[in-house]
Short mmCIF file of C-alpha atoms in Angstrom, two decimals:
data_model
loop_
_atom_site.label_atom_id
_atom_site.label_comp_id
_atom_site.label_asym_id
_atom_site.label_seq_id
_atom_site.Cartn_x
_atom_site.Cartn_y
_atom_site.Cartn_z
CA UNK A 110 0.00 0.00 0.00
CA UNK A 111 1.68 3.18 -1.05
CA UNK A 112 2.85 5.49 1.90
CA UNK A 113 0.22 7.56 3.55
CA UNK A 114 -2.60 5.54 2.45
CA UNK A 115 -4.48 4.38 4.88
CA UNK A 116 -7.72 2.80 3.81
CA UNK A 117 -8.39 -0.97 5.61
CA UNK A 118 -6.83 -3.54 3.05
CA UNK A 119 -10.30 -4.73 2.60
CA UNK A 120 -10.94 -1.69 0.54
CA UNK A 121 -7.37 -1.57 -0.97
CA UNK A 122 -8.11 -5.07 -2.18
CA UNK A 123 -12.00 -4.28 -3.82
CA UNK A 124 -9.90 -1.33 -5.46
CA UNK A 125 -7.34 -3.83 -6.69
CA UNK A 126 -10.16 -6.00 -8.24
CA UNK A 127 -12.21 -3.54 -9.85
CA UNK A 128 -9.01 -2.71 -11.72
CA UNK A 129 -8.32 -6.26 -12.48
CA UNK A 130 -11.78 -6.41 -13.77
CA UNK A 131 -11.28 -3.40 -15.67
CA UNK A 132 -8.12 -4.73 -17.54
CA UNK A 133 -9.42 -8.23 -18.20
CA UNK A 134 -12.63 -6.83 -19.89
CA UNK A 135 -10.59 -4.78 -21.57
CA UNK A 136 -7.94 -7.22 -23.19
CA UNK A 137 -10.74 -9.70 -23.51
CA UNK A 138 -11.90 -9.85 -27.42
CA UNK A 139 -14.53 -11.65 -29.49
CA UNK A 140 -11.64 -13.51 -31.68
CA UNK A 141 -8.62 -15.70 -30.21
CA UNK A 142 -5.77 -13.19 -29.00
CA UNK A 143 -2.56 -13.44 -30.80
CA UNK A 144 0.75 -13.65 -29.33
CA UNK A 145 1.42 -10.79 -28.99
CA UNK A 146 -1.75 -9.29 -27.48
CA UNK A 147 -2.10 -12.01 -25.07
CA UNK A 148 1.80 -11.65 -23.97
CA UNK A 149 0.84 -7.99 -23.33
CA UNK A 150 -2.16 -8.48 -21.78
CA UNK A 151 -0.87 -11.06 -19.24
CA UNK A 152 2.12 -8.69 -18.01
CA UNK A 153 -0.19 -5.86 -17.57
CA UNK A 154 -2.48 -8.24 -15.33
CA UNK A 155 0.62 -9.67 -13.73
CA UNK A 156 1.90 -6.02 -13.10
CA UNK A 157 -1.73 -4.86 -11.59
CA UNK A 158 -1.96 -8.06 -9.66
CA UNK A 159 1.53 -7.82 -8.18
CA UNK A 160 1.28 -11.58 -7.09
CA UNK A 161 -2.09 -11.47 -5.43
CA UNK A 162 -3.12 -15.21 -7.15
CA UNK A 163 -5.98 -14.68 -4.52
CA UNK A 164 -7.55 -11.49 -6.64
CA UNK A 165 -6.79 -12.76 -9.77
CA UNK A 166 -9.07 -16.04 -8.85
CA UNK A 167 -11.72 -14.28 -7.59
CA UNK A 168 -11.83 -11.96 -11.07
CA UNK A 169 -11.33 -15.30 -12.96
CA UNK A 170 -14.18 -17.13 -10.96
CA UNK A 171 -16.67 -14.09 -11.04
CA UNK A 172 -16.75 -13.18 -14.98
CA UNK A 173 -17.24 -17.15 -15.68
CA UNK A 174 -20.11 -17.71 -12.57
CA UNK A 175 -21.83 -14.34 -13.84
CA UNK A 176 -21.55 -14.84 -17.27
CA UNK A 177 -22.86 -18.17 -17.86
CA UNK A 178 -26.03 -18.60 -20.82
CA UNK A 179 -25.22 -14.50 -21.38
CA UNK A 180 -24.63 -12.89 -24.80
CA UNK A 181 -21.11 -11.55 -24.16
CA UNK A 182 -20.20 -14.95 -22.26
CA UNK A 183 -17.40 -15.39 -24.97
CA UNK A 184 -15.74 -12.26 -23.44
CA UNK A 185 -15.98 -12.79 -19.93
CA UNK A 186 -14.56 -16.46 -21.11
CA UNK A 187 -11.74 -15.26 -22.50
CA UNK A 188 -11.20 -12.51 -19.72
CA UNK A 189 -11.47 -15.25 -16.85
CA UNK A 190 -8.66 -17.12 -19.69
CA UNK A 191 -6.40 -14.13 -19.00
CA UNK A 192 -6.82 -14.32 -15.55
CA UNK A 193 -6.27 -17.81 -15.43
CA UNK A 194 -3.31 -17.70 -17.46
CA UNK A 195 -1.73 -14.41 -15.42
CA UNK A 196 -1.77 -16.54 -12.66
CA UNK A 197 -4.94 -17.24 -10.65
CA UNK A 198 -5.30 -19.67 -7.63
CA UNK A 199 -6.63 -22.56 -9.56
CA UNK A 200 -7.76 -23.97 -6.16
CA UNK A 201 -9.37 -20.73 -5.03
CA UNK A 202 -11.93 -20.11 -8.79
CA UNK A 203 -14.81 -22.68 -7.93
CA UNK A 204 -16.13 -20.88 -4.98
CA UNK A 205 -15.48 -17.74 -7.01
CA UNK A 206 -17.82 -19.09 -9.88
CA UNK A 207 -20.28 -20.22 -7.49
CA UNK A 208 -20.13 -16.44 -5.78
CA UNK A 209 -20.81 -15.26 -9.53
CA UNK A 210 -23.56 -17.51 -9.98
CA UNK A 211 -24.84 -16.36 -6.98
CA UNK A 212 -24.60 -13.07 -7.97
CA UNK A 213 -26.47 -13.13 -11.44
CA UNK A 214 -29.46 -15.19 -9.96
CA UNK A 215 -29.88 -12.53 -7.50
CA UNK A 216 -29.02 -9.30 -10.18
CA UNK A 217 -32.11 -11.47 -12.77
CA UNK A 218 -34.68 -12.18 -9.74
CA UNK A 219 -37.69 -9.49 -9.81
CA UNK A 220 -37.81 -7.35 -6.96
CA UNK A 221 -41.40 -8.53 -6.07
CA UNK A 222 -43.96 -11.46 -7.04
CA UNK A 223 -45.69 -8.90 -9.48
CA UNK A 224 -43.29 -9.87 -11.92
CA UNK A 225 -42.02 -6.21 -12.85
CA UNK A 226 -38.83 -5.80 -13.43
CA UNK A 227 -35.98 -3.44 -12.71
CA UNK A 228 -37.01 -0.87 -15.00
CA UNK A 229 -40.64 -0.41 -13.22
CA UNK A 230 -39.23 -0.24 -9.71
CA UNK A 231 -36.97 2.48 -11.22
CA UNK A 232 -39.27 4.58 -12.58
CA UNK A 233 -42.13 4.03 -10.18
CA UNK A 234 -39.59 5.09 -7.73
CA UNK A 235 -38.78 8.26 -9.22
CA UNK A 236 -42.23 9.18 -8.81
CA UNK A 237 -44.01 12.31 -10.40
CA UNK A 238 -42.50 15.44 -11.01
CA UNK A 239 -38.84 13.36 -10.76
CA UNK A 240 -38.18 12.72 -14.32
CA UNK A 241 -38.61 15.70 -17.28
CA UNK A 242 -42.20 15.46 -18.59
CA UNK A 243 -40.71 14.08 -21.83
CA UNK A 244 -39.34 11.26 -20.12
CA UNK A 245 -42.13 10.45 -17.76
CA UNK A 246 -43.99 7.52 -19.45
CA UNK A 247 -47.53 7.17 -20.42
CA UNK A 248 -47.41 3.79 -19.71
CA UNK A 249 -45.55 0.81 -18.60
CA UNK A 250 -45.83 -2.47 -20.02
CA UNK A 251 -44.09 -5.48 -18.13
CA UNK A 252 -43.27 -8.54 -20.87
CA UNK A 253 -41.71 -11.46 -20.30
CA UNK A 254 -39.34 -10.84 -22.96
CA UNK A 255 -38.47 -8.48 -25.20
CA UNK A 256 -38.36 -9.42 -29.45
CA UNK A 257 -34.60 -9.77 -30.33
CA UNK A 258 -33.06 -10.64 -33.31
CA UNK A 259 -30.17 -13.02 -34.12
CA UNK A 260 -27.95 -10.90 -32.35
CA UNK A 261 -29.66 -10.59 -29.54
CA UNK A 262 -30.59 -6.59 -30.39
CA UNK A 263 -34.33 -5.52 -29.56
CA UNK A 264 -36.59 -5.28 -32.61
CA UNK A 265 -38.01 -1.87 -31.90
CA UNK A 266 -40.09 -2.11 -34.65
CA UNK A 267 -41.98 -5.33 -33.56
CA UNK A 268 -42.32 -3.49 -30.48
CA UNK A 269 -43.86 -0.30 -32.04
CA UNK A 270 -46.25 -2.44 -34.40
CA UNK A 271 -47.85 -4.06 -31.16
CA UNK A 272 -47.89 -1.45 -29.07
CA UNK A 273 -47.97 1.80 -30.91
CA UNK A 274 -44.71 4.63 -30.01
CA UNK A 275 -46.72 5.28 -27.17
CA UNK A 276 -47.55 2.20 -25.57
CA UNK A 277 -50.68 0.88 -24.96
CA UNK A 278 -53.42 3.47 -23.82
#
């Protein structure tokens, strides 16, 4: 810990791993890495981690537990790869996938048995005269899914043709 600082190592440590996160996601790509990039993006991990194995595991464990069935789960694969690779406690990254597991249930479970989502308790929340009156809506409309294409983008249009641009009255 550099001189002067003196947060509880606790802190230090969620500090350490949001920046571990941060370069992972950021090395991580959508193709195979080549040498080059993956040599580069293991000493910058292995710099950041400065031998915390511990850290690394948990980043490791967490982007594979929360990513799991998820449309970027190729990236957080190949991030948890690099943290694997940089040198993660292989012993310590089941619990850590279990954590994330734990973690994504929780983040996809609706607040309440009414079946709204995140989005309603949001702006239900901010309650009237919170929001601009061009953003308040006119209506809310729980699904159970949205219509996505191939890629997993909404389909506005299929949204506007059943519901109109202003919802349903």
């Amino acid at each position: 810990m550099p001189m002067g600082d003196h947060r509880p190592a606790a802190e230090a440590d969620r500090i350490l791993v949001a920046q571990l996160t941060g370069e992972a996601r950021h090395h991580a790509k959508w193709r195979p890495l080549t040498a080059e990039e993956e040599a580069a993006a293991l000493a910058e991990l292995r710099a950041l981690a400065a031998g915390r194995a511990d850290l690394l595991a948990e980043v490791a464990g967490i982007f594979e537990g929360t990513s799991e069935g998820e449309l970027d789960e190729p990236l957080a694969r190949s991030a948890a790869h690099l943290c694997r690779k940089a040198g993660a406690d292989p012993e310590a990254i089941p619990a850590w996938i279990e954590e994330g597991r734990r973690r994504s249930a929780n983040a996809r479970r609706p607040p309440f048995s009414g079946g709204c989502g995140l989005t309603t308790v949001v702006i239900a929340a901010a309650g009237p005269g919170k929001l601009a009156s061009y953003k308040e809506p006119t209506g809310i409309v729980v699904l159970a899914e949205l219509p996505r294409n191939a890629a997993g983008k909404v389909l506005n249009h299929e949204l506007r043709a059943r519901y109109g641009d202003a919802g349903p009255a």
